[in-house]
XYZ file of N, CA and C in Angstrom:
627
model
N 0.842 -1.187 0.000
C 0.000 0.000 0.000
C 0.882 1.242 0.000
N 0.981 2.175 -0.685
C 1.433 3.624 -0.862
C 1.207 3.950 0.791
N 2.296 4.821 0.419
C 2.243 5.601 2.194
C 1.488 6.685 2.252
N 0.982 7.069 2.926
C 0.790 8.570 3.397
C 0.490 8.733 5.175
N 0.399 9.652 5.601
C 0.707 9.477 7.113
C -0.328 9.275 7.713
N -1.194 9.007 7.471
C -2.740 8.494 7.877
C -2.033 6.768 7.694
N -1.944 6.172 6.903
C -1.656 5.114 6.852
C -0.489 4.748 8.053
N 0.153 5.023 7.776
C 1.759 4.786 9.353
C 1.000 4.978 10.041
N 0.307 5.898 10.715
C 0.001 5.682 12.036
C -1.262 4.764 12.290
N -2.280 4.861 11.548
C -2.701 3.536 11.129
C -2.223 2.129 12.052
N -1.069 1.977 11.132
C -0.764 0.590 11.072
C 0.355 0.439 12.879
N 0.721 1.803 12.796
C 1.463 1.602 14.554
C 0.372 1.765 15.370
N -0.877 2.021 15.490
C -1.779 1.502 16.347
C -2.985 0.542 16.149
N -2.585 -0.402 15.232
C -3.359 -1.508 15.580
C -3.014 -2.467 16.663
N -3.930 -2.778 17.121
C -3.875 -3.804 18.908
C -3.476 -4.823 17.652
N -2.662 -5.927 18.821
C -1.975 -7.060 18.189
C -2.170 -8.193 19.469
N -3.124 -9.131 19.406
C -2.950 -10.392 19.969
C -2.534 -11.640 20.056
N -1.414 -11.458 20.272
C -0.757 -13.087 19.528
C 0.123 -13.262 20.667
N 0.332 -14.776 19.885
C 0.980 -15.937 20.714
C 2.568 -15.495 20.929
N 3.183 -14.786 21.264
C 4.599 -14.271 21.341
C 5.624 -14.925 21.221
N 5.871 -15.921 21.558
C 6.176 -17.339 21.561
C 6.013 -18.234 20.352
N 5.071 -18.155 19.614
C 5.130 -19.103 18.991
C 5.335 -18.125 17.341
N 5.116 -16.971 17.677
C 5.540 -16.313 16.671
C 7.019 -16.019 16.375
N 7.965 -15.981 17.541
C 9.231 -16.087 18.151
C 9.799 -17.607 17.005
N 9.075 -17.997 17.578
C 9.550 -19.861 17.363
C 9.728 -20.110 15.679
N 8.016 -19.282 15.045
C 8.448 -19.913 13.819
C 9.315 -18.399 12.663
N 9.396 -17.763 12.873
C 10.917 -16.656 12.768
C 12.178 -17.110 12.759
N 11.736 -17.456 14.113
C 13.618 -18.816 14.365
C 13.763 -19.251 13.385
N 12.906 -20.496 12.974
C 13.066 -21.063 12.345
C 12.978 -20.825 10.877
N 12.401 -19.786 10.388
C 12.221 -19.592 9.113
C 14.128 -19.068 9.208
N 14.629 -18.353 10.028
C 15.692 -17.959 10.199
C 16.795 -18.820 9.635
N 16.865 -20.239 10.495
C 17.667 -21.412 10.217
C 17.518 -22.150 9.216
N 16.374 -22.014 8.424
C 15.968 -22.837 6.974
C 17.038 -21.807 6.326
N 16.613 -20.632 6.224
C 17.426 -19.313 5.485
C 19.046 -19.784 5.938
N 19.524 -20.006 6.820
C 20.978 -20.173 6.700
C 21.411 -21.342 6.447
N 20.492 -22.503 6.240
C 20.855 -23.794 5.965
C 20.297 -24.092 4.841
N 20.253 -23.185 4.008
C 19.704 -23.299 2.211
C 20.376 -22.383 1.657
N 20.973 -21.380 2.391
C 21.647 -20.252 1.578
C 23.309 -19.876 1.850
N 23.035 -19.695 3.405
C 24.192 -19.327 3.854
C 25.240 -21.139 4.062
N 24.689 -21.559 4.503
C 25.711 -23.065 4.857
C 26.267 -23.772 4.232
N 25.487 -23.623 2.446
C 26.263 -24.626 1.430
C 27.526 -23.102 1.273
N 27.415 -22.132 1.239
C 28.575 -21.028 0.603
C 29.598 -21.664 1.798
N 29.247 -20.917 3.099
C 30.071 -21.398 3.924
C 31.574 -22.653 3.994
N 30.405 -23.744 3.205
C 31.527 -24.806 3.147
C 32.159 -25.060 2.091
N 32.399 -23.414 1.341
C 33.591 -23.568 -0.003
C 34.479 -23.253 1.092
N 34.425 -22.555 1.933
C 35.409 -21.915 2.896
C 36.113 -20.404 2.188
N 35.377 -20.051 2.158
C 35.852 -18.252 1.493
C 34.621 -17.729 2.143
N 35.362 -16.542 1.935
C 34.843 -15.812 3.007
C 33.462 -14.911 2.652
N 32.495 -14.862 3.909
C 31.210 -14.283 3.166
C 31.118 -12.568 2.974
N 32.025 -12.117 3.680
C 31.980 -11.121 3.236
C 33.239 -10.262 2.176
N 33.763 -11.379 1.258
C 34.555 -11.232 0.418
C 34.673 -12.586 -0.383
N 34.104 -12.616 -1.794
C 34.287 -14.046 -2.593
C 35.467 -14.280 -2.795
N 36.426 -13.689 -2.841
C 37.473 -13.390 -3.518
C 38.677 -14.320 -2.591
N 38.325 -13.919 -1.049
C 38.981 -14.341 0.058
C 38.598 -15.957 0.625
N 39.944 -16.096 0.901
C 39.285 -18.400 1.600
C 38.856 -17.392 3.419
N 38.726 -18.033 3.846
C 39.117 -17.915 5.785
C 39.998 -18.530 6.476
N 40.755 -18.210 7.165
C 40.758 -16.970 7.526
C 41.012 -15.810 6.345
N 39.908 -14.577 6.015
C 40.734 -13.478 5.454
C 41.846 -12.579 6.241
N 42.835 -12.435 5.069
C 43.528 -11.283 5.419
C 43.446 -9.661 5.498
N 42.079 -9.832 4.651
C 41.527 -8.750 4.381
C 40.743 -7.872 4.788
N 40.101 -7.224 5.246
C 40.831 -6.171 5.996
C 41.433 -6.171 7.054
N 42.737 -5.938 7.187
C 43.882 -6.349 8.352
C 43.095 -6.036 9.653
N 43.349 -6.501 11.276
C 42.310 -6.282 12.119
C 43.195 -5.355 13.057
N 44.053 -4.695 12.480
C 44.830 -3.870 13.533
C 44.110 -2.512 14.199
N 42.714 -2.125 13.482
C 42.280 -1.073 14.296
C 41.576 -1.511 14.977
N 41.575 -2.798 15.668
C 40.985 -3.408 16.995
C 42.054 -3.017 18.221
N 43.058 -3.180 17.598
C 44.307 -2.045 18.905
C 43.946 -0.521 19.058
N 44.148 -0.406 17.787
C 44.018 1.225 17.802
C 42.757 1.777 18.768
N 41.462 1.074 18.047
C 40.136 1.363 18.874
C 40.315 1.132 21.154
N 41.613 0.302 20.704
C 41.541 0.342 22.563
C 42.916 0.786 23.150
N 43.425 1.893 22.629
C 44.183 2.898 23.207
C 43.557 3.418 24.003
N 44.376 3.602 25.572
C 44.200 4.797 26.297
C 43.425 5.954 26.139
N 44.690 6.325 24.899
C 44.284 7.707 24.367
C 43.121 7.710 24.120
N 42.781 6.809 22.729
C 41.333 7.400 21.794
C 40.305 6.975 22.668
N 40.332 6.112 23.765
C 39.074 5.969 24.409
C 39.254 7.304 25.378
N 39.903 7.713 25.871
C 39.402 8.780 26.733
C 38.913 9.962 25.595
N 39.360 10.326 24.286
C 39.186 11.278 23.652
C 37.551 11.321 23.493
N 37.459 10.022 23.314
C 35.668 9.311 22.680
C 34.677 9.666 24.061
N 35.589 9.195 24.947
C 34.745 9.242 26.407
C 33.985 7.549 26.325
N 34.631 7.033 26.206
C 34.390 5.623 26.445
C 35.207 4.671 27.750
N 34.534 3.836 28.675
C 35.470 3.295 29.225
C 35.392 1.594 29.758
N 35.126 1.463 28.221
C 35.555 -0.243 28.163
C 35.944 -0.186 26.673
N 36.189 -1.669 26.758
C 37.145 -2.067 25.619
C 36.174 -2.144 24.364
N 36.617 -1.943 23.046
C 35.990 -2.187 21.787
C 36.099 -3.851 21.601
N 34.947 -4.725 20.952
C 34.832 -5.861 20.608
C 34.005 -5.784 18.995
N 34.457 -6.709 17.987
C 34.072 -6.688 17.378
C 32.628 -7.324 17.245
N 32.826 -8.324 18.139
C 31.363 -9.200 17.764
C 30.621 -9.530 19.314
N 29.336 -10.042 19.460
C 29.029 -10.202 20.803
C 28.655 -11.443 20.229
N 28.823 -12.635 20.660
C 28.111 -13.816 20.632
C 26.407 -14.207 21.081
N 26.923 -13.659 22.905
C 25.096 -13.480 23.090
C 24.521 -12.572 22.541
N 24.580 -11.529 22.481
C 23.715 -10.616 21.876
C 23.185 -10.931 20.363
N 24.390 -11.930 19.855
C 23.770 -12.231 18.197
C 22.752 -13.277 18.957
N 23.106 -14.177 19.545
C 22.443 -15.337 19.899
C 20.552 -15.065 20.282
N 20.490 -13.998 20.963
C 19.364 -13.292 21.325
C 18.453 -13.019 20.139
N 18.949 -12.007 19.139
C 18.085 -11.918 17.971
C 18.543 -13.645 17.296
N 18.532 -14.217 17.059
C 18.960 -15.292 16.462
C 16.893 -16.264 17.480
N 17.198 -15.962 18.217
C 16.206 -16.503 18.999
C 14.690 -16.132 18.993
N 14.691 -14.610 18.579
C 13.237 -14.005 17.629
C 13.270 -14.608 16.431
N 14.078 -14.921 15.739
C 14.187 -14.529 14.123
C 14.440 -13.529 13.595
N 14.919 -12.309 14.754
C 14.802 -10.968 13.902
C 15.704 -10.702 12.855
N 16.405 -11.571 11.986
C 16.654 -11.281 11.015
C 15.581 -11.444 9.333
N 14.206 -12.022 10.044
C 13.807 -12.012 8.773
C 12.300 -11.650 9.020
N 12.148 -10.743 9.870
C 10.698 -10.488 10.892
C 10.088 -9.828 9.664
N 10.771 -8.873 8.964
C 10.459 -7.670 7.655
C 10.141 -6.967 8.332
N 9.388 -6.207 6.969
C 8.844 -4.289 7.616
C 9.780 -3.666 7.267
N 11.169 -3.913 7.017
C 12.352 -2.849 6.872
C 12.063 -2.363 5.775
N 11.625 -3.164 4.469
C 11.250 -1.954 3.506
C 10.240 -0.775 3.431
N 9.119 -1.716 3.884
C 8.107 -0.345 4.410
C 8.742 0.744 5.519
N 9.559 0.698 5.925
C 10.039 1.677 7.131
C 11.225 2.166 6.028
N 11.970 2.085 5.211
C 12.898 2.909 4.549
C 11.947 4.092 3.574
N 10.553 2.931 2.930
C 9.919 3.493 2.155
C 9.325 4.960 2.948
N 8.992 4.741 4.351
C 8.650 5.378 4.942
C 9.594 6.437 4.921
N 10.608 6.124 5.088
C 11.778 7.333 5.284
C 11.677 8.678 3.903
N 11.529 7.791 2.674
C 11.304 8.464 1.634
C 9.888 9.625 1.877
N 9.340 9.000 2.405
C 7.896 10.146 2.759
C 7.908 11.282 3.586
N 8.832 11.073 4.400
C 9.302 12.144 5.277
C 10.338 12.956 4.442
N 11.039 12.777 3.821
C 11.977 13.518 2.895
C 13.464 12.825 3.141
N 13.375 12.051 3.571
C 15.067 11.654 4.177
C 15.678 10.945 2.948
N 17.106 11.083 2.753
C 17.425 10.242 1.886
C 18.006 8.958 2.301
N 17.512 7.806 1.000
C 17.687 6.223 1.377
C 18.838 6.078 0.480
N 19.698 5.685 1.033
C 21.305 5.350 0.396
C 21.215 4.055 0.406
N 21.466 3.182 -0.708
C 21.980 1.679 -0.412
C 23.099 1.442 -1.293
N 24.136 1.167 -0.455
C 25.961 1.004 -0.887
C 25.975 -0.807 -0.448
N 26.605 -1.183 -2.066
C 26.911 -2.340 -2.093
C 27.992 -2.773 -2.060
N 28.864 -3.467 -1.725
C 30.348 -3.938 -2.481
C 29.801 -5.299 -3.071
N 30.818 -5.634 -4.675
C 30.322 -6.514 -5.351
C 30.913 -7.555 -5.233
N 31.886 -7.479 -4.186
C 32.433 -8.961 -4.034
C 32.028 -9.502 -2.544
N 31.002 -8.646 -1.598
C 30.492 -8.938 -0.524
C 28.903 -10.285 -0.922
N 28.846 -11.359 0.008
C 28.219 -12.634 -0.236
C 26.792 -12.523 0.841
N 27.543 -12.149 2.250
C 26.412 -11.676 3.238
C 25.289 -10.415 2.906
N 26.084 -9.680 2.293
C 24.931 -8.583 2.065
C 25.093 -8.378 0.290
N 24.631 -8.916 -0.418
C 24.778 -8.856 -1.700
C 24.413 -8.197 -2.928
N 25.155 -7.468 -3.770
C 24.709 -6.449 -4.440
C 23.415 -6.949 -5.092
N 23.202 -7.767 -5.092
C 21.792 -8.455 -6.202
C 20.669 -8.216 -5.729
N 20.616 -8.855 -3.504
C 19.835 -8.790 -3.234
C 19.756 -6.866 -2.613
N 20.778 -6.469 -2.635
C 20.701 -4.632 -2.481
C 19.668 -4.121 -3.711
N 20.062 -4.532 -4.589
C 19.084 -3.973 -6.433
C 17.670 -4.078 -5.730
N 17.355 -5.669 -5.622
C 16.185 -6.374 -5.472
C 15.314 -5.383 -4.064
N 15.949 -4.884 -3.266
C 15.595 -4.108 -2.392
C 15.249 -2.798 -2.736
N 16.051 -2.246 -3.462
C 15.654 -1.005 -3.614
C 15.013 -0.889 -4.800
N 14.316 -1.813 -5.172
C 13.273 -1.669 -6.219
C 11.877 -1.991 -5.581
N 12.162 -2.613 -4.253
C 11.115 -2.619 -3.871
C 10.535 -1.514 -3.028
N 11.654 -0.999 -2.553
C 11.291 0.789 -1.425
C 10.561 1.314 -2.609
N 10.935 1.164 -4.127
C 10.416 2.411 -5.036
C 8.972 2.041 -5.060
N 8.038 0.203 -5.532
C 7.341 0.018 -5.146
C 6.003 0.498 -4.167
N 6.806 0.692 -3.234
C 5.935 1.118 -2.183
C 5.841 2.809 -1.696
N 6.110 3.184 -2.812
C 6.066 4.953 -3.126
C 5.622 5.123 -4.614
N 4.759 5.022 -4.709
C 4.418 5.742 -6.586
C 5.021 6.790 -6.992
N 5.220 8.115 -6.375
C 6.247 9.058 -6.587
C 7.440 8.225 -6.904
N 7.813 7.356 -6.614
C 9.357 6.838 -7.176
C 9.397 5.597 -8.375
N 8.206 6.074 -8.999
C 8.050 5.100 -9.702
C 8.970 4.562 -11.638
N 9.480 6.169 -11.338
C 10.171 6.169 -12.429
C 12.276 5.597 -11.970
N 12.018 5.385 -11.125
C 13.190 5.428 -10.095
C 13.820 4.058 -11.184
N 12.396 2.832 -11.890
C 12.722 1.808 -12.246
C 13.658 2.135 -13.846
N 13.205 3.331 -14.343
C 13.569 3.528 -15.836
C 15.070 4.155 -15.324
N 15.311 4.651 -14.495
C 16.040 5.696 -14.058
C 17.969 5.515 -14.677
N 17.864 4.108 -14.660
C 18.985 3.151 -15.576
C 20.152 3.430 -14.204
N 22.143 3.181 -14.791
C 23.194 3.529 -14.282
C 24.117 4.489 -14.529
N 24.156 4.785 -13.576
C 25.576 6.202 -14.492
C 26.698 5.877 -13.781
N 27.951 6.056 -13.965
C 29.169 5.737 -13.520
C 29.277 6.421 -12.504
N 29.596 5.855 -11.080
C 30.372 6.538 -10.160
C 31.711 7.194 -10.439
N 32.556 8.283 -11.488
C 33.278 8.989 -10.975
C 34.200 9.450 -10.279
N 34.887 8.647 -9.848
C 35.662 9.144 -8.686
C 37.214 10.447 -8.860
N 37.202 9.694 -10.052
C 38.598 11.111 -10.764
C 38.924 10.700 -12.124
N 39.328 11.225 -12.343
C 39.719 11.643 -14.185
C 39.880 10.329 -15.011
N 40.353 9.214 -13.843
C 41.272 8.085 -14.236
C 40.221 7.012 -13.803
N 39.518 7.140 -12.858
C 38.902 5.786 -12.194
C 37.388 6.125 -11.749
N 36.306 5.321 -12.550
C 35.233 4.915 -12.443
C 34.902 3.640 -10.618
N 34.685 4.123 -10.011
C 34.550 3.087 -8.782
C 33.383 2.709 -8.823
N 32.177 2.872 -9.961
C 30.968 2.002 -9.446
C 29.922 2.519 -10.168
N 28.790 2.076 -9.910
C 27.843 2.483 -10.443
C 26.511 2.703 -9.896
N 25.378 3.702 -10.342
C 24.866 3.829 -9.475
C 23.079 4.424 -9.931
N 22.345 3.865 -9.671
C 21.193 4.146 -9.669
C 20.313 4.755 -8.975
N 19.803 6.377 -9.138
C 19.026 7.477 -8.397
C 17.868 7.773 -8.881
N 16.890 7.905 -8.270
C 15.827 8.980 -8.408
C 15.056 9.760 -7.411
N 15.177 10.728 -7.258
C 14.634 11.650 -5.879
C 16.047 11.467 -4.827
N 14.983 10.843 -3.470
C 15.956 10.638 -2.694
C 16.551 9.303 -2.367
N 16.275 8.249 -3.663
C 16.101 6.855 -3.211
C 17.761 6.604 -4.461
N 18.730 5.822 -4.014
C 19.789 5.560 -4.745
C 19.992 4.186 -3.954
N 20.753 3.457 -5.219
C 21.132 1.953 -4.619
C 22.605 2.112 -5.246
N 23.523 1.980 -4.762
C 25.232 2.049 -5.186
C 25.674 0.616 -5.280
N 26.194 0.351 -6.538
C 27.037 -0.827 -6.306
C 29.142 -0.757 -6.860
N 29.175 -0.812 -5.209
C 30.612 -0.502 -5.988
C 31.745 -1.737 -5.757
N 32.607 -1.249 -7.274
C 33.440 -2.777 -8.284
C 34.531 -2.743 -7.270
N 34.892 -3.912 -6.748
C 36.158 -4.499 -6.316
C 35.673 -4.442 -5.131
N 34.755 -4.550 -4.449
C 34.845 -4.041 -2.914
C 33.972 -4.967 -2.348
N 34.889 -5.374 -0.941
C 33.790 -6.931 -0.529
C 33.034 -5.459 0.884
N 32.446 -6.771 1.368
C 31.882 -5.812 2.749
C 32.253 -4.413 3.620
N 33.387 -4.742 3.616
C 34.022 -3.268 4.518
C 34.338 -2.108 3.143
N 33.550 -1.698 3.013
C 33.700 -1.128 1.787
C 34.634 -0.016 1.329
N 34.872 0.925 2.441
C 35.929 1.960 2.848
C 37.229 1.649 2.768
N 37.700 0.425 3.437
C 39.033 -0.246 3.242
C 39.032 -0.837 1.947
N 38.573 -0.970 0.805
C 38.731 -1.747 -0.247
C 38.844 -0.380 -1.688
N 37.654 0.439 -0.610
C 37.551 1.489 -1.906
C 37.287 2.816 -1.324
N 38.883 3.346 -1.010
C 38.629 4.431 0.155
C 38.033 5.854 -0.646
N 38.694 5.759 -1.364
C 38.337 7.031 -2.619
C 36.489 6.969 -2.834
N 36.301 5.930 -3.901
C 35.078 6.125 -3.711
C 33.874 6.221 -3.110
N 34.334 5.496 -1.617
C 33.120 5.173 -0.321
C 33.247 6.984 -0.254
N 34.277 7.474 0.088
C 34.161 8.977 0.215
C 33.263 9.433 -0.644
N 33.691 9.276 -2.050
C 32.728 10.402 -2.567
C 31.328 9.921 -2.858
N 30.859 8.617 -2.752
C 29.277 8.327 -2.160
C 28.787 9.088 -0.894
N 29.892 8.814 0.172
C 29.707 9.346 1.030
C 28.974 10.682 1.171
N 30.139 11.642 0.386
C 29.459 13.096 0.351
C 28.578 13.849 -0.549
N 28.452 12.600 -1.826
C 26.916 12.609 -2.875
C 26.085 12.944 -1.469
N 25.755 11.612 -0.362
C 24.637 11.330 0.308
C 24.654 12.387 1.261
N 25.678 13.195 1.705
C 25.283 14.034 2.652
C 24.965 15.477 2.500
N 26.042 15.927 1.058
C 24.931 17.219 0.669
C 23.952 16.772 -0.255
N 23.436 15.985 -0.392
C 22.060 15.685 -1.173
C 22.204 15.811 -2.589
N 23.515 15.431 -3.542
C 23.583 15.726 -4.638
C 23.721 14.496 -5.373
């Protein structure tokens, strides 16, 4: 359904009676079908999911600003006073236990974002497996979907990302405030692979150009 703000609020106050639990349960599980049909056969080439390119262990991106992040220094500068970790086990384990990785709504809530005026950025790297430029496209054709104002967003085609005289870093599809980026050579950490161009996406998306 098209947005308009009668509708959102709408839909955030409808009463909801359900089984919490068993809605929990089958999420989970739609969760674990999803990583044991998609994610588990990749897994056991043994390369890495957030770089095709890489086996595992990657070398790629080196993990030395896990020191840096727990200096003295930069934590008092930050005003932080515990240590940086990259990953939490329980805390994944927790959403792992809703299903909240596949609950949805996230497109209707970006689409939403578009209604308010905000801009929706989606930056891909094309050699990233976990978050994948295909299924990034497939997404942001669907935010346009659910906005008729962005409906031309589909004709809207690619134009070269730019980055300097010499080097094209990507490509990229806009209309209004809705853009999906997919940029060449770059697995997940996208900044370390493609420092030049994550910048100048970067500052497309923040003065609004």
């Amino acid at each position: 359904m098209p947005y308009s703000g009668k509708f959102w609020l709408t839909a955030l106050s409808l009463p909801s009676k359900v089984d919490v639990a068993s809605v929990n349960q089958i999420c989970k599980n739609a969760q674990i079908s999803c990583y044991q049909t998609l994610l588990g056969p990749y897994a056991s080439s043994e390369r890495s999911v957030y770089d095709i390119t890489q086996l595992v262990p990657s070398p790629f991106p080196p993990s030395t600003y896990l020191e840096y992040l727990n200096t003295a220094e930069l934590q008092s500068a930050i005003g932080v006073s515990v240590n940086y970790t990259e990953s939490n086990s329980a805390i994944n384990n927790a959403f792992v236990q809703t299903g909240d990785y596949v609950r949805g709504n996230q497109i209707s809530q970006l689409a939403y974002l578009l209604f308010l005026g905000v801009w929706v950025a989606l930056v891909y790297g094309d050699r990233d497996y976990i978050c994948n430029w295909l299924g990034g496209e497939a997404v942001s054709f669907s935010i346009a979907t659910q906005s008729p104002a962005y409906a031309p967003f589909y004709s809207a085609g690619y134009a070269d990302i730019v980055v300097n005289s010499s080097y094209v870093g990507g490509a990229v599809r806009q209309y209004g405030n809705l853009s999906f980026s997919r940029i060449y050579n770059a697995g997940h950490l996208i900044p370390a692979y493609q420092p030049e161009t994550a910048f100048t996406v970067f500052t497309r998306i923040i003065m609004g150009t």
